[in-house]
Structures are given as structure tokens and as C-alpha cells.
Amino acid sequence: MKIAVLPGDGIGTEIVAEAVKVLNVLDLKFEMETALVGGAAYEAHGHPLPEATLKLAKEADAVLFGAVGDWKYDKLERALRPEQAILGLRKNLGLFANFRPAICYEQLVAASSLKPELISGLDILIIRELTGDIYFGAPRGRRTAVDGHFPGAEEAFDTMRYSRPEIERIAHVAFQAARKRSKRVTSVDKANVLETFQFWKDVVTEVGKEYPDVELDHMYVDNAAMQLVKAPKKFDVVVTGNMFGDILSDEAAMLTGSIGMLPSASLNASNQGLYEPSHGSAPDIAGKGIANPLATILSAAMMLRFSLNQASAADRIESAVKDVLASGLRTADIHSDGTTKVGTKQMGDAVVSALTTITKKTTKS
Ligand code: NAD
């Protein structure tokens, strides 16, 4: 099991170190190799995704990714900005399906900005298409920008585009995921205004006929944004395009209390995947040792389940995280009265210790 470890920038290095610590106490053998990505790679090699990093990622069974970016790179031309590393990895590895589970842990109900009854027991899965839509349509790159801006320009535009195979493959992923859950898919579009999303809706409906056991409904994105805060538990699997998925998955993230809790997986057709927390590099808290490592640790659990075929190890990590939360330990972002505030390293250590206890019990039984 070969894992490419790409910590990146800001809190990326701090949180990935904790996830690696957790993986290392599992009774499994991994080959882990670390490489630079994002701003750190730009500083060292002049490019956010150097050839050697891309090669390592391509050869690995899975990539464990921290986060990239810093405001200090905002003036760089777009192709050299740290965030381009993620787009490059998605494109080169063919990662088209982004899984973002939004699960509200019982112990963190109070950390949500919504009423407890709305989010208690919440467990939804947002599946975002990653390789198409307005982020990749022409005329990307044809404009002449100065320092990333368009002084004196009269207009700027991007093109929204989806092909039938792109929609079909993500729809299949969503229906198959729903089969393992409560067999409901909500496809989110803007078919009332955008041709691209009328096409999306038509193709998802066609694919849905192959899954008669799964209930499919369609919702406009503006309504979905509203329903996510009004009655989030109405959803189970939500499938949508790249841009709507980007926005809705962050909204769903906040339902659960903190973005520091939410893992994500991006998979290609052969289940090779990139696993990363849903948040960014958090330059505002980088280097302070206070970032929440749980989203990254839970991303490592997703990696074990989806790319490395080690579901029981994934279950053990998830149980360890629950045990640590139950014991009252909290990083600053999820801290509330009556709980104990800890830093990044202490949180990682606590998960390691809970995991070791769980593994011992499992081995005995
Ligand atoms: P962010 O997610 O980095 O931070 C948003 C807020 O959440 C900040 O207040 C931050 O302190 C807090 N936060 C994030 N992760 C946390 C954690 N684990 N524990 C505790 N608090 C946490 O988003 P941003 O501030 O908009 O962006 C910062 C940089 O990250 C930018 O350069 C952006 O482009 C980049 N970014 C990268 C990715 C990625 O690598 N996949 C994703 C989003 C943003």
C-alpha cells in the first residue's frame, strides 16, 4: 500500500503529521513517501506541482493531502498559484468524484449554529463532480491578466460545460453510493435557467432508470442551499456539478460545527484517490499548533476504506475519534464550556491512544 504524503502549506504540515502518526500505529504496512506541493513547492522548485510530486502521486495507491495556499501568493499569475496544484492533481489522476460526508457527531451538536434538533443525527453525503463545469470551460487562459486582475477590461467570462459521459459517470457513483445508504439521491441543478443543467437533469434521470431501487429527486440549487439549513436531515446523497458542489459542500460543512471536522475523498475510475480535509491552509492559525487535525485523520480513514480496502482499520480510526470527543477533548474551533481545550499534537496523541486501546480489544476478541 503506497501512500504519497503531500502536506502542503500553512496548517497542512501540522495536521498531516497527526494523520501519519495515526496510520503508523495501525497493524498494517504502508510505504509512505512525502513530497512538496503548493506554495512550499513553488518556493523550492518554482512550480506548485513539480514533476517529481506528480510522478509520486501517480504511482501511489492513494494521496494524503493537507492543504495549499497563502494570501501572499495572490499576486502570482494563476498558473503558479498554490491552488493550481490541486487542479493539476485532479486532472492528471482523473479524479472526478468528490465525496464530502457531513456527519454531526453527537458530542458536537452544541458547536453547530443550527438548533440541536435540526442537526442531531445528521449524516449526509455530498458528491461533487470535479472535472467539468465552469471551472474548466473555454475560454479559460485566453485572457490577458495583469497580476491576476483585468485593469480597464469591459468584460470577463467563463463557459459552463458538461458532456454526457461526465454526467453519466458521476450519476452512477451517486446511485451506487445511495445503494449502500438509505437509497435516496437528490440531484441539484439550475435547469430553470441554465441549458447545461437541463442537460444534467435529463442525463441523471436516464441513468436513474438503471437503479429502480433508488429514489431520485431533483432540486434547484437555490432551494437546496435553503433546505440545507432549514431541514438538512431531509437529504441523504446529494449529487451536483463542480461549482454548486463547491458551495453546497462548504455550507453542509458548517452544519456540523466546524470545517475542521470534515474529511473528503476524490476518486478516479479505478478507486485511486486523493484524501484531504475540506478546509484550506488556514494561514490565520498556521504555526500556532491549534488547528484541528480530525478532518485529516478522518480523511485517512476514508483512504483506508475507499482506496486501500481496509474497512475495519477505517472503522477503528472513526471509533477512536468518537471516543476522544466523548472524553471531552476539543481543539479551539470546537471548544465549548465544560470541555478541555487541546492543541493539534495533543489531539493527535489522544486519537493514537484511543486507537491503540481499540486495536488491543479487537485483537483479543
Ligand atoms: P480556510 O479553510 O483555510 O480557513 C477558513 C477558516 O476556518 C479560518 O478562520 C481558519 O482558521 C479556520 N480553519 C480551517 N481549518 C481549520 C482547522 N483544521 N482547525 C481550526 N480552524 C480551521 O479557508 P480560507 O481562509 O478561505 O483560505 C486560506 C487559504 O487556503 C487560501 O489560500 C485558499 O486558497 C486555500 N484553500 C485551499 C484549499 C485546499 O488546499 N484544498 C481549500 C480551500 C482553501
Short mmCIF file of C-alpha atoms and ligand atoms in Angstrom, two decimals:
data_model
loop_
_atom_site.label_atom_id
_atom_site.label_comp_id
_atom_site.label_asym_id
_atom_site.label_seq_id
_atom_site.Cartn_x
_atom_site.Cartn_y
_atom_site.Cartn_z
CA MET A 1 0.00 0.00 0.00
CA LYS A 2 1.81 3.04 -1.28
CA ILE A 3 0.75 6.43 0.03
CA ALA A 4 2.00 9.76 -1.34
CA VAL A 5 2.01 12.21 1.56
CA LEU A 6 1.63 15.85 0.42
CA PRO A 7 1.32 18.14 3.46
CA GLY A 8 1.38 21.46 1.52
CA ASP A 9 1.22 24.85 3.21
CA GLY A 10 0.03 26.54 6.38
CA ILE A 11 -1.63 24.14 8.81
CA GLY A 12 -1.23 21.38 6.17
CA THR A 13 2.09 20.24 7.62
CA GLU A 14 0.74 20.23 11.21
CA ILE A 15 -2.43 18.24 10.54
CA VAL A 16 -0.90 15.73 8.13
CA ALA A 17 1.78 14.90 10.72
CA GLU A 18 -1.01 13.84 13.10
CA ALA A 19 -2.75 11.70 10.47
CA VAL A 20 0.56 9.97 9.65
CA LYS A 21 1.07 9.30 13.36
CA VAL A 22 -2.36 7.62 13.48
CA LEU A 23 -1.67 5.50 10.37
CA ASN A 24 1.64 4.39 11.85
CA VAL A 25 0.04 2.76 14.89
CA LEU A 26 -2.21 0.57 12.76
CA ASP A 27 -1.14 -3.05 12.41
CA LEU A 28 -0.70 -2.51 8.65
CA LYS A 29 2.34 -1.98 6.45
CA PHE A 30 2.41 1.21 4.40
CA GLU A 31 5.03 2.67 2.16
CA MET A 32 4.73 6.42 2.76
CA GLU A 33 6.71 9.00 0.79
CA THR A 34 6.45 12.75 1.35
CA ALA A 35 6.77 15.50 -1.30
CA LEU A 36 6.34 19.24 -1.60
CA VAL A 37 3.17 20.72 -3.09
CA GLY A 38 1.55 24.17 -3.32
CA GLY A 39 3.36 27.27 -2.09
CA ALA A 40 6.10 25.17 -0.47
CA ALA A 41 6.83 23.54 -3.85
CA TYR A 42 6.72 26.90 -5.61
CA GLU A 43 9.31 28.29 -3.18
CA ALA A 44 11.61 25.29 -3.65
CA HIS A 45 11.10 24.44 -7.33
CA GLY A 46 9.26 27.39 -8.93
CA HIS A 47 6.06 25.36 -9.53
CA PRO A 48 3.17 24.35 -7.20
CA LEU A 49 3.05 20.84 -8.68
CA PRO A 50 6.59 19.77 -9.61
CA GLU A 51 7.06 16.77 -11.93
CA ALA A 52 8.50 14.65 -9.10
CA THR A 53 5.45 15.29 -6.89
CA LEU A 54 3.05 14.44 -9.71
CA LYS A 55 5.01 11.24 -10.50
CA LEU A 56 4.88 10.17 -6.86
CA ALA A 57 1.12 10.83 -6.74
CA LYS A 58 0.50 8.89 -9.95
CA GLU A 59 2.47 5.88 -8.73
CA ALA A 60 0.79 5.75 -5.32
CA ASP A 61 -2.41 3.88 -4.45
CA ALA A 62 -3.59 6.97 -2.62
CA VAL A 63 -2.57 10.54 -1.85
CA LEU A 64 -2.89 12.00 1.63
CA PHE A 65 -3.08 15.76 1.13
CA GLY A 66 -3.02 18.58 3.67
CA ALA A 67 -3.89 21.97 2.22
CA VAL A 68 -2.30 24.56 -0.03
CA GLY A 69 -2.38 28.32 -0.34
CA ASP A 70 -1.48 31.54 1.32
CA TRP A 71 -2.65 35.06 0.65
CA LYS A 72 0.94 36.04 -0.12
CA TYR A 73 0.66 34.19 -3.44
CA ASP A 74 -2.42 36.12 -4.61
CA LYS A 75 -0.32 38.29 -6.90
CA LEU A 76 1.25 35.36 -8.75
CA GLU A 77 -0.01 34.51 -12.22
CA ARG A 78 -2.84 31.99 -11.90
CA ALA A 79 -0.87 29.01 -13.27
CA LEU A 80 1.72 29.30 -10.50
CA ARG A 81 -0.62 29.80 -7.54
CA PRO A 82 -0.59 27.02 -4.93
CA GLU A 83 -4.26 26.09 -5.58
CA GLN A 84 -3.34 25.07 -9.14
CA ALA A 85 -1.62 22.02 -7.63
CA ILE A 86 -5.00 20.60 -6.63
CA LEU A 87 -6.49 21.23 -10.07
CA GLY A 88 -3.40 19.62 -11.63
CA LEU A 89 -3.64 16.54 -9.41
CA ARG A 90 -7.38 16.16 -10.10
CA LYS A 91 -6.79 16.44 -13.84
CA ASN A 92 -3.74 14.18 -14.05
CA LEU A 93 -5.14 11.47 -11.80
CA GLY A 94 -8.61 11.70 -13.40
CA LEU A 95 -10.22 12.37 -10.02
CA PHE A 96 -13.81 13.11 -10.98
CA ALA A 97 -15.85 12.20 -7.90
CA ASN A 98 -15.53 14.22 -4.71
CA PHE A 99 -17.14 12.66 -1.63
CA ARG A 100 -17.86 15.02 1.24
CA PRO A 101 -19.69 13.37 4.09
CA ALA A 102 -21.25 15.80 6.57
CA ILE A 103 -21.75 13.93 9.80
CA CYS A 104 -22.71 15.61 13.04
CA TYR A 105 -21.10 13.85 15.99
CA GLU A 106 -23.48 13.78 18.97
CA GLN A 107 -20.80 15.36 21.19
CA LEU A 108 -20.56 18.36 18.85
CA VAL A 109 -24.23 19.16 18.41
CA ALA A 110 -23.74 22.31 20.50
CA ALA A 111 -20.97 23.55 18.19
CA SER A 112 -23.37 23.93 15.25
CA SER A 113 -25.01 27.26 14.55
CA LEU A 114 -28.30 25.41 13.93
CA LYS A 115 -30.78 24.20 16.55
CA PRO A 116 -29.80 20.79 18.01
CA GLU A 117 -33.00 19.09 16.78
CA LEU A 118 -32.18 20.10 13.19
CA ILE A 119 -28.73 18.54 13.12
CA SER A 120 -28.65 15.83 15.77
CA GLY A 121 -28.02 12.56 13.92
CA LEU A 122 -27.18 14.33 10.65
CA ASP A 123 -25.37 12.07 8.17
CA ILE A 124 -25.44 13.25 4.56
CA LEU A 125 -23.10 12.70 1.65
CA ILE A 126 -22.45 15.38 -0.92
CA ILE A 127 -20.99 14.09 -4.19
CA ARG A 128 -19.48 16.82 -6.32
CA GLU A 129 -18.37 16.36 -9.94
CA LEU A 130 -14.80 17.61 -10.13
CA THR A 131 -13.52 17.73 -13.68
CA GLY A 132 -16.12 19.66 -15.68
CA ASP A 133 -18.39 22.70 -15.34
CA ILE A 134 -17.48 26.38 -15.43
CA TYR A 135 -14.06 25.79 -13.82
CA PHE A 136 -12.75 24.06 -16.93
CA GLY A 137 -14.77 25.50 -19.84
CA ALA A 138 -13.20 27.64 -22.59
CA PRO A 139 -12.01 30.41 -22.76
CA ARG A 140 -10.01 29.77 -19.64
CA GLY A 141 -6.48 31.08 -20.04
CA ARG A 142 -7.18 33.12 -23.18
CA ARG A 143 -7.45 36.41 -21.33
CA THR A 144 -4.53 38.66 -20.65
CA ALA A 145 -4.39 39.28 -16.97
CA VAL A 146 -2.03 41.61 -15.16
CA ASP A 147 -1.08 40.33 -11.70
CA GLY A 148 -4.22 38.16 -11.86
CA HIS A 149 -6.50 41.16 -12.49
CA PHE A 150 -8.05 42.87 -15.54
CA PRO A 151 -7.39 46.57 -15.34
CA GLY A 152 -9.52 48.56 -17.80
CA ALA A 153 -11.33 45.45 -19.15
CA GLU A 154 -15.01 45.76 -20.10
CA GLU A 155 -15.97 42.14 -19.55
CA ALA A 156 -14.76 38.72 -18.47
CA PHE A 157 -16.44 35.37 -18.97
CA ASP A 158 -16.14 31.66 -18.27
CA THR A 159 -18.03 28.87 -20.00
CA MET A 160 -20.19 26.28 -18.27
CA ARG A 161 -19.98 22.93 -19.99
CA TYR A 162 -20.74 19.26 -19.26
CA SER A 163 -20.50 16.24 -21.55
CA ARG A 164 -22.83 13.23 -21.36
CA PRO A 165 -20.08 10.79 -20.19
CA GLU A 166 -19.02 13.19 -17.42
CA ILE A 167 -22.58 13.37 -16.07
CA GLU A 168 -23.22 9.66 -16.53
CA ARG A 169 -20.17 8.54 -14.55
CA ILE A 170 -20.84 10.84 -11.58
CA ALA A 171 -24.53 9.82 -11.60
CA HIS A 172 -23.53 6.14 -11.43
CA VAL A 173 -21.22 6.93 -8.48
CA ALA A 174 -24.10 8.66 -6.67
CA PHE A 175 -26.64 5.89 -7.26
CA GLN A 176 -24.15 3.23 -6.18
CA ALA A 177 -23.30 5.19 -3.02
CA ALA A 178 -27.02 5.58 -2.27
CA ARG A 179 -27.50 1.82 -2.54
CA LYS A 180 -25.16 1.44 0.45
CA ARG A 181 -27.11 4.07 2.43
CA SER A 182 -30.80 4.93 2.53
CA LYS A 183 -31.33 4.64 -1.24
CA ARG A 184 -32.17 8.29 -1.92
CA VAL A 185 -30.43 10.66 -4.33
CA THR A 186 -31.12 14.37 -4.74
CA SER A 187 -29.65 15.80 -7.93
CA VAL A 188 -29.07 19.53 -7.62
CA ASP A 189 -29.21 21.71 -10.74
CA LYS A 190 -30.32 25.07 -12.11
CA ALA A 191 -32.30 23.64 -15.01
CA ASN A 192 -34.77 26.53 -14.95
CA VAL A 193 -32.09 28.96 -16.14
CA LEU A 194 -29.04 27.06 -17.46
CA GLU A 195 -29.06 24.77 -20.51
CA THR A 196 -26.08 22.87 -19.10
CA PHE A 197 -28.13 21.91 -16.06
CA GLN A 198 -31.26 20.96 -18.02
CA PHE A 199 -28.94 18.52 -19.82
CA TRP A 200 -27.51 17.42 -16.43
CA LYS A 201 -31.03 16.75 -15.15
CA ASP A 202 -32.00 14.77 -18.29
CA VAL A 203 -28.89 12.57 -18.14
CA VAL A 204 -29.16 11.92 -14.37
CA THR A 205 -32.80 10.93 -14.90
CA GLU A 206 -31.81 8.49 -17.66
CA VAL A 207 -29.07 6.91 -15.51
CA GLY A 208 -31.55 6.70 -12.62
CA LYS A 209 -33.69 4.26 -14.64
CA GLU A 210 -30.88 1.71 -14.17
CA TYR A 211 -31.38 1.99 -10.38
CA PRO A 212 -35.12 1.44 -9.84
CA ASP A 213 -34.47 0.68 -6.15
CA VAL A 214 -33.07 4.20 -5.57
CA GLU A 215 -35.43 7.14 -5.21
CA LEU A 216 -34.31 10.16 -7.27
CA ASP A 217 -35.49 13.72 -6.87
CA HIS A 218 -34.29 16.98 -8.40
CA MET A 219 -33.84 20.31 -6.69
CA TYR A 220 -32.75 23.76 -7.88
CA VAL A 221 -29.52 24.88 -6.28
CA ASP A 222 -31.04 27.97 -4.63
CA ASN A 223 -33.68 25.81 -2.96
CA ALA A 224 -31.03 23.23 -1.98
CA ALA A 225 -28.99 25.97 -0.27
CA MET A 226 -32.10 26.93 1.67
CA GLN A 227 -33.17 23.37 2.54
CA LEU A 228 -29.68 22.53 3.81
CA VAL A 229 -30.13 24.98 6.67
CA LYS A 230 -33.90 24.53 7.05
CA ALA A 231 -34.12 20.73 7.17
CA PRO A 232 -30.74 19.15 6.37
CA LYS A 233 -31.79 15.68 7.50
CA LYS A 234 -34.20 15.52 4.53
CA PHE A 235 -31.15 14.78 2.35
CA ASP A 236 -29.15 11.59 2.07
CA VAL A 237 -26.94 11.55 -1.06
CA VAL A 238 -26.73 14.85 -2.92
CA VAL A 239 -25.10 14.85 -6.37
CA THR A 240 -24.24 18.02 -8.20
CA GLY A 241 -21.84 19.80 -10.53
CA ASN A 242 -18.46 21.27 -9.76
CA MET A 243 -19.43 24.83 -8.83
CA PHE A 244 -22.68 24.12 -6.98
CA GLY A 245 -20.92 21.26 -5.17
CA ASP A 246 -18.09 23.55 -4.12
CA ILE A 247 -20.53 25.94 -2.47
CA LEU A 248 -23.05 23.47 -1.04
CA SER A 249 -20.38 21.22 0.48
CA ASP A 250 -18.93 24.15 2.43
CA GLU A 251 -22.41 25.06 3.60
CA ALA A 252 -23.00 21.47 4.71
CA ALA A 253 -19.61 21.52 6.43
CA MET A 254 -20.68 24.31 8.71
CA LEU A 255 -23.85 22.47 9.75
CA THR A 256 -21.66 20.08 11.66
CA GLY A 257 -19.97 22.72 13.76
CA SER A 258 -16.53 23.18 12.29
CA ILE A 259 -14.87 22.77 8.97
CA GLY A 260 -12.00 21.28 10.99
CA MET A 261 -14.05 18.07 11.37
CA LEU A 262 -14.82 17.28 7.74
CA PRO A 263 -12.89 14.82 5.61
CA SER A 264 -13.13 14.41 1.85
CA ALA A 265 -12.17 11.93 -0.83
CA SER A 266 -11.65 12.47 -4.56
CA LEU A 267 -11.70 9.27 -6.57
CA ASN A 268 -10.99 8.18 -10.12
CA ALA A 269 -12.48 5.28 -12.04
CA SER A 270 -10.01 2.77 -10.54
CA ASN A 271 -10.57 3.92 -6.93
CA GLN A 272 -7.22 5.62 -6.71
CA GLY A 273 -7.91 8.65 -4.58
CA LEU A 274 -6.77 11.89 -3.05
CA TYR A 275 -7.80 12.36 0.56
CA GLU A 276 -7.82 15.76 2.22
CA PRO A 277 -9.67 17.79 4.82
CA SER A 278 -12.43 20.01 3.43
CA HIS A 279 -10.76 23.14 4.74
CA GLY A 280 -7.84 25.19 3.41
CA SER A 281 -4.41 26.05 4.77
CA ALA A 282 -5.80 28.46 7.40
CA PRO A 283 -2.90 30.94 7.30
CA ASP A 284 -4.51 32.82 10.21
CA ILE A 285 -3.72 29.98 12.64
CA ALA A 286 -0.76 28.30 10.89
CA GLY A 287 2.24 27.57 13.13
CA LYS A 288 0.27 28.09 16.33
CA GLY A 289 -0.31 24.39 16.99
CA ILE A 290 -4.07 24.88 17.45
CA ALA A 291 -5.51 23.53 14.19
CA ASN A 292 -7.99 20.68 14.41
CA PRO A 293 -6.36 17.56 12.86
CA LEU A 294 -9.55 15.45 12.95
CA ALA A 295 -10.70 16.21 9.38
CA THR A 296 -7.34 14.96 8.11
CA ILE A 297 -7.35 11.91 10.39
CA LEU A 298 -10.88 11.09 9.19
CA SER A 299 -9.68 11.60 5.58
CA ALA A 300 -7.01 8.97 6.25
CA ALA A 301 -9.83 6.66 7.41
CA MET A 302 -11.67 7.30 4.13
CA MET A 303 -8.43 6.47 2.30
CA LEU A 304 -8.22 3.11 4.05
CA ARG A 305 -11.84 2.36 3.18
CA PHE A 306 -12.03 3.53 -0.46
CA SER A 307 -8.54 3.09 -1.94
CA LEU A 308 -6.73 0.60 0.30
CA ASN A 309 -9.53 -1.85 1.01
CA GLN A 310 -9.00 -1.73 4.78
CA ALA A 311 -12.53 -1.00 6.00
CA SER A 312 -12.01 -2.40 9.50
CA ALA A 313 -8.98 -0.16 10.10
CA ALA A 314 -11.08 2.79 8.88
CA ASP A 315 -13.85 1.84 11.34
CA ARG A 316 -11.30 1.70 14.17
CA ILE A 317 -10.00 5.21 13.41
CA GLU A 318 -13.53 6.60 13.28
CA SER A 319 -14.38 4.93 16.59
CA ALA A 320 -11.18 6.35 18.12
CA VAL A 321 -12.20 9.87 17.05
CA LYS A 322 -15.65 9.37 18.61
CA ASP A 323 -14.07 8.12 21.85
CA VAL A 324 -11.75 11.13 22.03
CA LEU A 325 -14.67 13.53 21.53
CA ALA A 326 -16.66 11.64 24.16
CA SER A 327 -13.77 12.07 26.59
CA GLY A 328 -14.26 15.84 26.29
CA LEU A 329 -11.10 16.86 24.40
CA ARG A 330 -11.61 19.69 21.92
CA THR A 331 -9.41 21.86 19.73
CA ALA A 332 -10.18 25.59 19.85
CA ASP A 333 -12.57 25.55 16.85
CA ILE A 334 -14.97 23.10 18.54
CA HIS A 335 -14.33 24.01 22.15
CA SER A 336 -17.28 24.88 24.41
CA ASP A 337 -17.86 25.24 28.15
CA GLY A 338 -17.24 22.05 30.12
CA THR A 339 -14.77 20.58 27.62
CA THR A 340 -10.97 20.50 27.68
CA LYS A 341 -9.12 22.63 25.15
CA VAL A 342 -6.15 20.89 23.50
CA GLY A 343 -3.74 21.67 20.66
CA THR A 344 -3.13 19.86 17.38
CA LYS A 345 -0.50 17.44 18.73
CA GLN A 346 -2.42 16.56 21.88
CA MET A 347 -5.50 15.80 19.80
CA GLY A 348 -3.43 13.54 17.52
CA ASP A 349 -1.89 11.80 20.54
CA ALA A 350 -5.34 11.23 22.04
CA VAL A 351 -6.56 9.57 18.82
CA VAL A 352 -3.42 7.38 18.74
CA SER A 353 -4.03 6.29 22.31
CA ALA A 354 -7.76 5.57 21.75
CA LEU A 355 -6.92 3.67 18.57
CA THR A 356 -4.31 1.56 20.36
CA THR A 357 -6.90 0.63 23.02
CA ILE A 358 -9.49 -0.27 20.37
CA THR A 359 -6.97 -2.34 18.39
CA LYS A 360 -5.96 -4.28 21.53
CA LYS A 361 -9.61 -5.03 22.33
CA THR A 362 -10.31 -6.11 18.72
CA THR A 363 -7.28 -8.40 18.67
CA LYS A 364 -8.28 -10.03 21.99
CA SER A 365 -11.84 -10.71 20.82
P1 NAD B 1 -9.59 28.01 5.27
O1 NAD B 1 -10.44 26.79 5.18
O2 NAD B 1 -8.14 27.83 5.20
O3 NAD B 1 -9.95 28.79 6.64
C1 NAD B 1 -11.27 29.29 6.92
C2 NAD B 1 -11.41 29.49 8.43
O4 NAD B 1 -11.52 28.20 9.06
C3 NAD B 1 -10.21 30.17 9.08
O5 NAD B 1 -10.65 31.01 10.10
C4 NAD B 1 -9.39 29.02 9.66
O6 NAD B 1 -8.63 29.37 10.78
C5 NAD B 1 -10.48 28.01 10.03
N1 NAD B 1 -9.99 26.64 9.89
C6 NAD B 1 -9.74 25.97 8.75
N2 NAD B 1 -9.28 24.75 9.01
C7 NAD B 1 -9.22 24.63 10.36
C8 NAD B 1 -8.80 23.59 11.24
N3 NAD B 1 -8.36 22.40 10.81
N4 NAD B 1 -8.87 23.83 12.57
C9 NAD B 1 -9.31 25.00 13.04
N5 NAD B 1 -9.73 26.02 12.25
C10 NAD B 1 -9.68 25.84 10.92
O7 NAD B 1 -10.12 28.99 4.10
P2 NAD B 1 -9.55 30.43 3.64
O8 NAD B 1 -9.09 31.20 4.83
O9 NAD B 1 -10.61 30.97 2.77
O10 NAD B 1 -8.32 30.09 2.72
C11 NAD B 1 -6.97 30.08 3.16
C12 NAD B 1 -6.09 29.54 2.05
O11 NAD B 1 -6.41 28.18 1.81
C13 NAD B 1 -6.28 30.26 0.70
O12 NAD B 1 -5.03 30.43 0.10
C14 NAD B 1 -7.15 29.30 -0.09
O13 NAD B 1 -6.98 29.42 -1.47
C15 NAD B 1 -6.65 27.98 0.42
N6 NAD B 1 -7.58 26.85 0.28
C16 NAD B 1 -7.03 25.65 -0.02
C17 NAD B 1 -7.83 24.53 -0.10
C18 NAD B 1 -7.16 23.21 -0.36
O14 NAD B 1 -5.96 23.09 -0.19
N7 NAD B 1 -7.90 22.19 -0.75
C19 NAD B 1 -9.20 24.62 0.13
C20 NAD B 1 -9.74 25.87 0.47
C21 NAD B 1 -8.92 26.99 0.56
#
